[in-house]
Coordinates of C-alpha atoms in Angstrom, one line a residue:
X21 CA -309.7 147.0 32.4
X22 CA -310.1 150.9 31.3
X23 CA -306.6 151.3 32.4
X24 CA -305.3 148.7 30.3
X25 CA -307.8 149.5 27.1
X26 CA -306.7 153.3 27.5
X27 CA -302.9 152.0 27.5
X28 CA -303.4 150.1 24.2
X29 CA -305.2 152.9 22.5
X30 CA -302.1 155.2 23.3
X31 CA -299.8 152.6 22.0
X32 CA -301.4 152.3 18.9
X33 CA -302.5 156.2 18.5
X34 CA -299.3 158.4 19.7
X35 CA -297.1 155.4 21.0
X36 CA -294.4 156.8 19.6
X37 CA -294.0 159.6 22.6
X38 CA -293.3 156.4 24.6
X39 CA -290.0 156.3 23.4
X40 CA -288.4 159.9 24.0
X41 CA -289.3 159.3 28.4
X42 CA -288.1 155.6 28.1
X43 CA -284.9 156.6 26.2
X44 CA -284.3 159.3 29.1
X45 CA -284.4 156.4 31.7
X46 CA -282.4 153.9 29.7
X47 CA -279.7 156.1 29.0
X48 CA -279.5 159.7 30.6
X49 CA -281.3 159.1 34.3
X50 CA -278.2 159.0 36.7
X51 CA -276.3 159.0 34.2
X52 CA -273.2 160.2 35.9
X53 CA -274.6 158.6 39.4
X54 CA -271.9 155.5 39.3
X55 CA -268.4 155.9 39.4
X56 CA -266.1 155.3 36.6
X57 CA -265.7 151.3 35.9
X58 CA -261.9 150.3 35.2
X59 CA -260.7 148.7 33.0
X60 CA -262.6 150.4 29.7
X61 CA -264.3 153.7 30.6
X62 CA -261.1 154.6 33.1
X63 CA -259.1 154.2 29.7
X64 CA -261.2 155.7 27.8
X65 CA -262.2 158.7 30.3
X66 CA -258.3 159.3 31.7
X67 CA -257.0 159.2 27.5
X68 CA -259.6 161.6 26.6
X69 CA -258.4 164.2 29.5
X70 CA -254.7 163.2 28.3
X71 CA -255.7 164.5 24.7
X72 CA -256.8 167.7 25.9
X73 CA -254.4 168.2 28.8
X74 CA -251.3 167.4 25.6
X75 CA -253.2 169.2 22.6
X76 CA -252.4 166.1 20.2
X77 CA -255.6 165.6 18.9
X78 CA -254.2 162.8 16.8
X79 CA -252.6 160.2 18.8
X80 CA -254.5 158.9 21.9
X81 CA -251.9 158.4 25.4
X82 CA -252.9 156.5 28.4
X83 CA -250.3 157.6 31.2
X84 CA -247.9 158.9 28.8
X85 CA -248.2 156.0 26.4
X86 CA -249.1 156.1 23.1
X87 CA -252.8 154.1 23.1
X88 CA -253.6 152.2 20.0
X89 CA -256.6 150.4 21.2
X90 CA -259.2 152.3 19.3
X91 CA -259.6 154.6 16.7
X92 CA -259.9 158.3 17.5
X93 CA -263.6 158.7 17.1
X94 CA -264.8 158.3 20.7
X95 CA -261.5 160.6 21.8
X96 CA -262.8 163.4 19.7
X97 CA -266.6 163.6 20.8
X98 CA -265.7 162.9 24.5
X99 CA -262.9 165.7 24.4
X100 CA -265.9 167.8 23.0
X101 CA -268.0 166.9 26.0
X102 CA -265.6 167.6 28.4
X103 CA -264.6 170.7 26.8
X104 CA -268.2 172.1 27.0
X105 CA -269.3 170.8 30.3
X106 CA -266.2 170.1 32.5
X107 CA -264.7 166.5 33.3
X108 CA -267.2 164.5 34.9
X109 CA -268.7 160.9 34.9
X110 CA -271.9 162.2 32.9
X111 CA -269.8 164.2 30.6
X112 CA -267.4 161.9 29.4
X113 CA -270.4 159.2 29.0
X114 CA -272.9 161.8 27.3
X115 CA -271.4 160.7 23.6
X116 CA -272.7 157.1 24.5
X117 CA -276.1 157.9 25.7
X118 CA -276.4 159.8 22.6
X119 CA -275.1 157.2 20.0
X120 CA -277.9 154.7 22.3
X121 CA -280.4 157.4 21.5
X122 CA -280.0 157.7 17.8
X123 CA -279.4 153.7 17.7
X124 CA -283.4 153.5 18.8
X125 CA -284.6 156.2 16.9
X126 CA -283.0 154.9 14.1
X127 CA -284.4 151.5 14.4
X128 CA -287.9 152.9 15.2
X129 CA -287.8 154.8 11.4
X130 CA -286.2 151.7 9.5
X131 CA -289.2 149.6 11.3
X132 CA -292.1 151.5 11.0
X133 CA -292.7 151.1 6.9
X134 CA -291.6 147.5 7.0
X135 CA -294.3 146.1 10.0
X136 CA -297.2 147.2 11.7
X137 CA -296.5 150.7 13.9
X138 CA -297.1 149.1 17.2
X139 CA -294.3 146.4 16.7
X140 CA -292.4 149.1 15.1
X141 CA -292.4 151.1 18.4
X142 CA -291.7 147.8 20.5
X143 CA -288.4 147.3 18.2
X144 CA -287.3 150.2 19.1
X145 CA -288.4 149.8 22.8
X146 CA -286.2 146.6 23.3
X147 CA -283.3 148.7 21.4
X148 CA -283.8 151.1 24.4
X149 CA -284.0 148.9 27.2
X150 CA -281.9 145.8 26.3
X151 CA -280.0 144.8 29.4
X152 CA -276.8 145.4 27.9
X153 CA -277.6 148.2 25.7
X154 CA -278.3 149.9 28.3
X155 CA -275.2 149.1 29.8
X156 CA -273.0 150.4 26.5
X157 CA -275.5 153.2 26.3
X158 CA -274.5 154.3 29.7
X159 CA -270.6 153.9 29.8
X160 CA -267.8 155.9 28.1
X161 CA -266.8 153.4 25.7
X162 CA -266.8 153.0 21.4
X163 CA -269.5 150.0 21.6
X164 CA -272.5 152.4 21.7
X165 CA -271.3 155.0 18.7
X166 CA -270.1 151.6 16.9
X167 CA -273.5 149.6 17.4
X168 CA -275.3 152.7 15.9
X169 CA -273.1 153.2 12.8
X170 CA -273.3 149.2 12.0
X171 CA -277.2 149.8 12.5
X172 CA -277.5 152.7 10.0
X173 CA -274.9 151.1 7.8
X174 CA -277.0 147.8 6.8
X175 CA -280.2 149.9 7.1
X176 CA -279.4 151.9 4.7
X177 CA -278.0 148.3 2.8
X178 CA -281.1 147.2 2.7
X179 CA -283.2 150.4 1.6
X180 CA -280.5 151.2 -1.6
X181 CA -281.2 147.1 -2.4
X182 CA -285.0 148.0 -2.4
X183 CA -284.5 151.5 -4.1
X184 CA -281.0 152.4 -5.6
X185 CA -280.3 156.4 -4.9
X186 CA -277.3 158.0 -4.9
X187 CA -278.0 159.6 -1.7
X188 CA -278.4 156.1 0.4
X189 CA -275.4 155.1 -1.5
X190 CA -273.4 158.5 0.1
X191 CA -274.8 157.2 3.4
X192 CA -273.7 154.0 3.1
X193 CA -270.1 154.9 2.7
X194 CA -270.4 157.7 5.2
X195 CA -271.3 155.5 8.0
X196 CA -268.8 153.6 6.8
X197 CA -265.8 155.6 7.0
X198 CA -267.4 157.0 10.2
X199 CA -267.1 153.4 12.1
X200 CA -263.8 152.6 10.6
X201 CA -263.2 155.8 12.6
X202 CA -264.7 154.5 15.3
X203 CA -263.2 150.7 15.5
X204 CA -261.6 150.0 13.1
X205 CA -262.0 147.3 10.6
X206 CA -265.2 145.3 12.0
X207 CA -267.1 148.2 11.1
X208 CA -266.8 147.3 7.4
X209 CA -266.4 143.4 7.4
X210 CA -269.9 143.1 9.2
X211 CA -271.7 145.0 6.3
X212 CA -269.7 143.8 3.9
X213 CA -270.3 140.2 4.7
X214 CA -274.2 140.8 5.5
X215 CA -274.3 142.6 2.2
X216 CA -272.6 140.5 0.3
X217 CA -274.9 137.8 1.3
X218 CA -278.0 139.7 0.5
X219 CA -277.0 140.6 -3.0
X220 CA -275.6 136.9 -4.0
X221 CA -278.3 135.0 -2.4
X222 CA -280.7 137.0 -5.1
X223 CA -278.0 136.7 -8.0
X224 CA -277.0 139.8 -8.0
X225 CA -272.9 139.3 -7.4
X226 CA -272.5 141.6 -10.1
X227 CA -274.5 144.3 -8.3
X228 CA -272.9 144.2 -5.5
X229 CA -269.2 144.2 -6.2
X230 CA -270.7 147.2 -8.6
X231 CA -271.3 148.8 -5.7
X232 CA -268.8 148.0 -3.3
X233 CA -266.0 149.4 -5.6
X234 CA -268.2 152.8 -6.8
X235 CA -265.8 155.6 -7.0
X236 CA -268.3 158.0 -5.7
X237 CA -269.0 155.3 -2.6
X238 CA -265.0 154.6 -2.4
X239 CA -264.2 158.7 -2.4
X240 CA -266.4 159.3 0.8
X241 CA -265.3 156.5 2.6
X242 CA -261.3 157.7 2.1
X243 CA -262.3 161.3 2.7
X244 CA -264.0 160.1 5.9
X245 CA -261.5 157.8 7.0
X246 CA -258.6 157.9 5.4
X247 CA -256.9 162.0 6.7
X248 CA -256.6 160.9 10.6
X249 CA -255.0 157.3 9.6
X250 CA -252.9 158.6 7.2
X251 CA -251.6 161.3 10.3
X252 CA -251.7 159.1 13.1
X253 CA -249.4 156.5 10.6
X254 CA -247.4 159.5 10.1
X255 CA -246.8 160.5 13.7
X256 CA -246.1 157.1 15.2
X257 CA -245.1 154.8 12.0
X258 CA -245.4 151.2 12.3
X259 CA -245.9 151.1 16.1
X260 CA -249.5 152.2 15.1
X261 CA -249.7 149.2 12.5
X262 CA -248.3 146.6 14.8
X263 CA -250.7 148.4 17.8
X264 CA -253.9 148.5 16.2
X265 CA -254.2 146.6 13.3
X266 CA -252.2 143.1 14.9
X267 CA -252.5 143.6 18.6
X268 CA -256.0 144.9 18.6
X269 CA -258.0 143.3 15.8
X270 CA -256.0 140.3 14.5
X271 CA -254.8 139.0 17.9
X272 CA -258.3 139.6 19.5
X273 CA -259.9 137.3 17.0
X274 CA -256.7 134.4 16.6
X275 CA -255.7 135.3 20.5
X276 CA -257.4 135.8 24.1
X277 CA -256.7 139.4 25.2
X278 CA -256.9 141.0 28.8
X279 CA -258.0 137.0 30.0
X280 CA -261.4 137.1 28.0
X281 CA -261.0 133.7 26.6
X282 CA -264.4 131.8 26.2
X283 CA -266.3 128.3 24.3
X284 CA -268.0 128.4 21.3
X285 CA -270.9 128.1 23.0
X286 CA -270.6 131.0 25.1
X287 CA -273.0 133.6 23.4
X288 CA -275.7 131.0 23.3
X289 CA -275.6 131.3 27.5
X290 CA -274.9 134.7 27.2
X291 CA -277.1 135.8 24.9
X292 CA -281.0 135.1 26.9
X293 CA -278.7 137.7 29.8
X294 CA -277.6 140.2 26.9
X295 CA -280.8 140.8 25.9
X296 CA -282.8 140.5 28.7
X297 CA -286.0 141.0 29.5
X298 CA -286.2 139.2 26.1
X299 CA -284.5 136.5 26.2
X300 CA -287.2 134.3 26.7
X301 CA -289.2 135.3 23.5
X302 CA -286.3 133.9 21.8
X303 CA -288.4 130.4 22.3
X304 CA -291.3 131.8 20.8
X305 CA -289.4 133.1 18.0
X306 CA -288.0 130.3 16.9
X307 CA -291.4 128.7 16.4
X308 CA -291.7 131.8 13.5
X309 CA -288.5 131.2 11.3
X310 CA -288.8 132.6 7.9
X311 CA -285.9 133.0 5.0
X312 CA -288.2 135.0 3.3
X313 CA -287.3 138.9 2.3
X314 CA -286.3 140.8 4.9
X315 CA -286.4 138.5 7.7
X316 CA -283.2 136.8 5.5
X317 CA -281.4 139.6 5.5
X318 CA -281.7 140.1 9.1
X319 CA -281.6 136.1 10.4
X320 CA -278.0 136.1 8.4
X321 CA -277.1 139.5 10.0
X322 CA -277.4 138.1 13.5
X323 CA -276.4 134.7 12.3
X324 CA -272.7 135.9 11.1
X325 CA -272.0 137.8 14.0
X326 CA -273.0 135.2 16.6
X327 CA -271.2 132.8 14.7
X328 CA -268.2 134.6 13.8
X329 CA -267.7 136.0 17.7
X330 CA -268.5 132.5 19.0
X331 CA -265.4 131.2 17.3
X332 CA -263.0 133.9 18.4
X333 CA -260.1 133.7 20.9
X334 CA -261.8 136.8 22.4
X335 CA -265.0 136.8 23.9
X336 CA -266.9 139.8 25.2
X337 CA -270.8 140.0 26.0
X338 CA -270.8 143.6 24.1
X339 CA -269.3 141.8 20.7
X340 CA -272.6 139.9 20.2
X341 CA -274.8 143.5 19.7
X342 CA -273.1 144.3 16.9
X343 CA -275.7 141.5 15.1
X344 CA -278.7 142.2 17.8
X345 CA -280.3 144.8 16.5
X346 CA -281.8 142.7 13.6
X347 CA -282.4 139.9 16.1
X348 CA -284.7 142.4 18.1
X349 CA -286.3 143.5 14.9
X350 CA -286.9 140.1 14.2
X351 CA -288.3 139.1 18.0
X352 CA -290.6 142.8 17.4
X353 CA -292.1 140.9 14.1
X354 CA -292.9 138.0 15.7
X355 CA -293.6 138.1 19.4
X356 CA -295.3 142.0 19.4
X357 CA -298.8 141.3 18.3
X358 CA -298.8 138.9 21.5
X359 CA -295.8 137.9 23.4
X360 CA -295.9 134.8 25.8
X361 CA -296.5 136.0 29.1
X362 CA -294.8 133.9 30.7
X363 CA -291.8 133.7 28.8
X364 CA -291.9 138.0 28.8
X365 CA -292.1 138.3 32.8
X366 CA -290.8 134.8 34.4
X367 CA -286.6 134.9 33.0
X368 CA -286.6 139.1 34.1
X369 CA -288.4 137.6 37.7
X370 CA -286.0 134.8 38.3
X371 CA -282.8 137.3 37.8
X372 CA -284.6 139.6 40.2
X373 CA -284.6 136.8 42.4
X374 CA -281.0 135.4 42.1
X375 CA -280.1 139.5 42.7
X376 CA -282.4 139.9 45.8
X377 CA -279.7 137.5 47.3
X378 CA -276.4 138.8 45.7
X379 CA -274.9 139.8 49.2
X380 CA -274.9 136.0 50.2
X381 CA -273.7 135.2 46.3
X382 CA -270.9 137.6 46.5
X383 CA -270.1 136.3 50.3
X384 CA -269.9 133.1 49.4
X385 CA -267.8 134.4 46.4
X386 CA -265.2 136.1 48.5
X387 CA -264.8 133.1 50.7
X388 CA -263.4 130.7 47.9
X389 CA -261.3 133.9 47.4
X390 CA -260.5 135.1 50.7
X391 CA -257.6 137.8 49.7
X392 CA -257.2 141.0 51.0
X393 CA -258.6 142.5 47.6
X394 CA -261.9 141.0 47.6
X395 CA -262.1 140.8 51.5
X396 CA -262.2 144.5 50.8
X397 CA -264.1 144.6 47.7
X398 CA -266.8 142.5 50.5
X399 CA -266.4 145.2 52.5
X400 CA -267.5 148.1 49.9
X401 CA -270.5 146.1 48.9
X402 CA -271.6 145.7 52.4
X403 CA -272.4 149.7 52.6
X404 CA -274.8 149.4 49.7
X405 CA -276.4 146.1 50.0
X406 CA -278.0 146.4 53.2
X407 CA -281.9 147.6 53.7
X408 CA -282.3 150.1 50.6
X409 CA -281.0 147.7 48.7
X410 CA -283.7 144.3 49.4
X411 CA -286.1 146.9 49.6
X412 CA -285.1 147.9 46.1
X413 CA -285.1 144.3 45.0
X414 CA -288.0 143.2 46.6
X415 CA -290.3 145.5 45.1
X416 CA -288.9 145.2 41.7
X417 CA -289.6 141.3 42.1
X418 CA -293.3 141.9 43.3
X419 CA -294.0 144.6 40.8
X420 CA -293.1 141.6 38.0
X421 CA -294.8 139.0 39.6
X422 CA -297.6 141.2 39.7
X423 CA -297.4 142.0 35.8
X424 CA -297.3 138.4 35.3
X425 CA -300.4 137.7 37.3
X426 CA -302.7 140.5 36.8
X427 CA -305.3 139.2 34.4
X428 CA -306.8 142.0 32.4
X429 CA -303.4 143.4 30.8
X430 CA -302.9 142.1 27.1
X431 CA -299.5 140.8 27.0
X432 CA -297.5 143.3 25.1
X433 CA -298.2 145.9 27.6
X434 CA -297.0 143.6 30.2
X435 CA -294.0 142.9 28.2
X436 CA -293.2 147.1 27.9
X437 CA -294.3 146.9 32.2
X438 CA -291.2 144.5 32.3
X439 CA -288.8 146.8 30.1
X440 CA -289.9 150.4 32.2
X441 CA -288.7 148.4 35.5
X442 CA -286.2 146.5 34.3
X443 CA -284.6 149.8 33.0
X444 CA -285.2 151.4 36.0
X445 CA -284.0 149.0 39.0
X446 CA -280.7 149.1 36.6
X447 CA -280.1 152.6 36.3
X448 CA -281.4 153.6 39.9
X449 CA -280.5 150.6 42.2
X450 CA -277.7 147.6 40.3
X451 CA -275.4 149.6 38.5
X452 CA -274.7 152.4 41.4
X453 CA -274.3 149.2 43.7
X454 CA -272.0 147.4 41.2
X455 CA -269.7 150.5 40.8
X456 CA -269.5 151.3 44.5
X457 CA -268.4 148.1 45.3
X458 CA -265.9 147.9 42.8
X459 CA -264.9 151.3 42.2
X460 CA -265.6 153.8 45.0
X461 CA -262.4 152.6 46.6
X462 CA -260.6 153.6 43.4
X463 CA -262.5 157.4 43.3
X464 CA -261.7 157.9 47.0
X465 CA -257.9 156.8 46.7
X466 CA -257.7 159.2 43.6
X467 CA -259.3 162.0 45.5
X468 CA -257.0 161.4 48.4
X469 CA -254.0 162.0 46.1
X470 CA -255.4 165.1 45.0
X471 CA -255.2 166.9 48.0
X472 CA -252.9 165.4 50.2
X473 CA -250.3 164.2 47.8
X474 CA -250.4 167.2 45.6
X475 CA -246.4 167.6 44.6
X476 CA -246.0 163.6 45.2
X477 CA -244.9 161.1 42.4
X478 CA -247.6 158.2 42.1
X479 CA -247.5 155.3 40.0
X480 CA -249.4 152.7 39.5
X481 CA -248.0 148.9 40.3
X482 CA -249.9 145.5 40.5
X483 CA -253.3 146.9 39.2
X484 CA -254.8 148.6 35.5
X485 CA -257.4 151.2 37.0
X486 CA -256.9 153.9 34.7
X487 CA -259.8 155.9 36.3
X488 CA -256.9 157.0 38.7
X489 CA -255.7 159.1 36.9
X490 CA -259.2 160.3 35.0
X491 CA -260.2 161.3 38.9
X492 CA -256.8 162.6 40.0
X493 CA -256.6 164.3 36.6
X494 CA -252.4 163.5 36.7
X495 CA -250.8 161.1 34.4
X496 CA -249.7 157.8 37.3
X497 CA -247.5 155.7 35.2
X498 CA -247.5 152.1 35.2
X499 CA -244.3 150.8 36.9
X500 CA -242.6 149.7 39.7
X501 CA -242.2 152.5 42.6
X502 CA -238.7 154.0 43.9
X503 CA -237.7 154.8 46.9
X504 CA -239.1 158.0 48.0
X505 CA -242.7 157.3 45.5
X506 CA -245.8 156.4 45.8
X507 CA -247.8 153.1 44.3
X508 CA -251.4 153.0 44.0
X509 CA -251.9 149.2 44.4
X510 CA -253.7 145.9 45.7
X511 CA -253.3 146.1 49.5
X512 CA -251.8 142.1 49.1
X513 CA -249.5 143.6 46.7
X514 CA -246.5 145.0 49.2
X515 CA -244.1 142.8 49.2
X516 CA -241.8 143.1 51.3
X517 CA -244.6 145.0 53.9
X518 CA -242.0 147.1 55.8
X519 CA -240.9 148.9 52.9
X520 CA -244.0 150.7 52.2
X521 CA -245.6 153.5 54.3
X522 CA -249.2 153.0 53.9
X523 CA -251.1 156.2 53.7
X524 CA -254.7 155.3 52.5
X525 CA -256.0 151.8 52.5
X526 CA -260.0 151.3 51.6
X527 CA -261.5 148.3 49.2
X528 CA -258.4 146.2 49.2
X529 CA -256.1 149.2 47.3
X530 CA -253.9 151.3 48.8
X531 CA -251.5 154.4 48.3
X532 CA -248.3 153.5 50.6
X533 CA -245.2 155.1 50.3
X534 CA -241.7 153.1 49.1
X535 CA -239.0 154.0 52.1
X536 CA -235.5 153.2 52.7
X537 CA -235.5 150.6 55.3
X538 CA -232.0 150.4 56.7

């Protein structure tokens, strides 16, 4: 009982030195622990070493083509990380965990005048450990840098609606030109739309479309913005129009992309998962809907986003945070002061559950599947499944169950218990298992070439692992091998067998040699 009553004094008094060790764990401990994930961060990772390996510091390539996927943001402060510290998993990742760590204290400092200080610090807490913001926060992609400028982009909506300054109004357009920078055009049609809603829905349509088209705003967002897309337009023409603008942001909204088709009612499964450990508060939540002041602002923040992702031809779990950060301010409101017990520990216990048995899951998997590739992707998980790993899992389950049960902790400290070892079984224990099994084969393979194939040609046929050539640190082009090369591929991919010299084969991939069989 002391234990607990000295916990909640601490929250309330100094809580706030909770959040610089739990950012640490969500987003820097083994940081650079797991191996690259293919397809995004090996993109990402092996265009950012192209950049500084060419000196073009305008147009992004992916083996030796021009990459319009993304604005050049991201390219730029992972080239400086690599640049500083070497090219390395934690390096190339290190602008992520950053963006994840200004995303929470940013949310912490918009919270704290707006509701009490201990829900205040809880926002920020499920900003921090949020499975899948944790995830973004972790990997060496744009979604963690783009999360963070939507965030300080509406926050700083919402304070110049309250107070009108010119200096939230520079911010404003700063952030931005900073996430058109980052992604493109979502990063202004989220805040417009939000902030066209909360200036209309108080008759203020005048206001607003005052301030949308201010010189001053308009002037920082085109100084921002504007220089790199003017060069990158002028360097590659209308290939970067039809690249970016059509391929990658019209097409991923009218078209499905890279197979990630989905139903409309796909976030509302995903989202309980995406926000885990919670998604079960969202029950309790809903008990507390208000349209009143800011909780409109941030209900129709969330709502536009779930609703406008739900009904694109392009579904990604990552699309939905761009409108969770008011959700978790909004779950922080309601559910801090006392969260459901239940609901906080039971949906994070029954995952743990379903994962103490994901070597017979992914078994049973592979056998509906039974190729080579995923025989050997079977194999890799088999290394890192075994003992350590139920171990692992099993105390992880038993430490929630015992949360959940242990009567004299009030219910928000149980609800930050869950968060601290939810965060740390997935830095320390899922995510290293994930990427072993699915890309240690990839890293060895790469490492292989390296040293053993040094003045070799290698390209890359049948598969898209761009973290290849991130860990071989040589461009592998994408395209059928000739006689005399060699293809990183699937092992079921040789066809006909007896033309290829296989020289490494682990995980179901392979580097085999094309010969001239007479």
């Amino acid at each position: 009982m002391r234990v607990a009553s000295g916990l909640r004094h601490w929250l309330l008094h100094s809580g706030d030195g909770f959040l610089l060790p739990l950012v640490i764990l969500a987003f820097f401990w083994q940081l650079g622990t797991p191996a690259l994930f293919d397809l995004d961060e090996g993109a990402f990772s092996a265009a950012t070493w192209e950049m500084l390996q060419r000196g073009d510091f305008i147009t992004t390539f992916l083996n030796g083509e021009p990459r319009f996927d993304k604005p050049i943001l991201i390219y730029w402060l992972q080239a400086i990380s690599v640049s500083a510290f070497g090219l390395h998993e934690w390096s190339v990742r290190l602008p992520s965990a950053l963006a994840a760590s200004a995303w929470v204290t940013a949310t912490y400092y918009f919270a704290k005048p707006r509701m009490p200080r201990r829900n205040a610090i809880l926002a920020a807490v499920m900003v921090a450990t949020s499975a899948m913001i944790v995830i973004i926060g972790r990997a060496a992609i744009a979604d963690a840098m783009l999360n963070l400028l939507i965030a300080l982009t509406l926050f700083d909506v919402w304070r110049y609606w309250e107070q009108p300054t010119r200096m939230v109004l520079f911010r404003v357009f700063l952030w931005l030109g900073l996430g058109f920078l980052c992604k493109g055009p979502v990063a202004v049609a989220i805040p417009l739309v939000v902030s066209a809603f909360l200036y209309i829905s108080h008759g203020q349509w005048r206001i607003w479309l005052k301030t949308v088209f201010s010189p001053y705003g308009l002037a920082v967002f085109l100084a921002v913005a504007a220089p790199w897309y003017l060069l990158e337009y002028q360097a590659q023409g209308q290939a970067f129009i039809d690249g970016f603008f059509f391929k990658h942001n019209v097409s991923r909204f009218s078209d499905t992309m890279e197979g990630h088709g989905g139903e409309v009612w796909y976030y509302l499964v995903a989202l309980p998962l995406i926000i885990m450990p919670f998604g079960g508060l969202l029950v309790q939540l809903l008990k507390n809907i208000s349209g009143q002041g800011i909780e409109r602002f941030l209900w129709f923040w969330f709502a536009f986003v779930f609703v406008f992702f739900s009904f694109s031809n392009t579904q990604l779990p990552h699309y939905l945070l761009y409108g969770i950060t008011p959700l978790l301010l909004l779950l922080a409101m309601h559910c801090g002061e006392n969260p459901n017990r239940w609901l906080a520990v039971v949906p994070a216990a029954l995952v743990a559950l379903v994962l103490l048995f994901l070597p017979e899951v992914l078994t049973s998997v592979v056998a509906k599947n039974p190729t080579p590739y995923f025989q050997g992707l079977l194999e890799q998980s088999q290394q890192v499944t075994g003992l350590y790993y139920r171990v692992a899992t099993g105390i992880y389950l038993l430490a929630l169950l015992a949360l959940l049960l242990w009567p004299q902790v009030q219910n928000h400290l149980r609800l930050l218990g869950v968060t601290v070892l939810q965060t740390l079984f997935l830095g320390s224990v899922l995510l290293p298992v994930v990427a072993y099994t699915q890309q240690s084969a990839v890293k060895e393979a790469a490492r292989f070439a390296r040293h053993y194939l040094v003045d070799s040609v290698i390209v890359m046929d049948g598969v898209n692992m761009p973290s290849f050539t991130t860990y071989r640190e040589t461009v592998t082009p994408r395209r059928a091998p000739v006689v005399g090369e060699y293809v990183f591929t699937k092992a079921d991919y040789l066809q006909p067998v007896e033309n290829y010299l296989v020289v490494f084969k682990q995980g179901g991939l392979v580097l085999a040699k094309k010969v001239n069989v007479p």
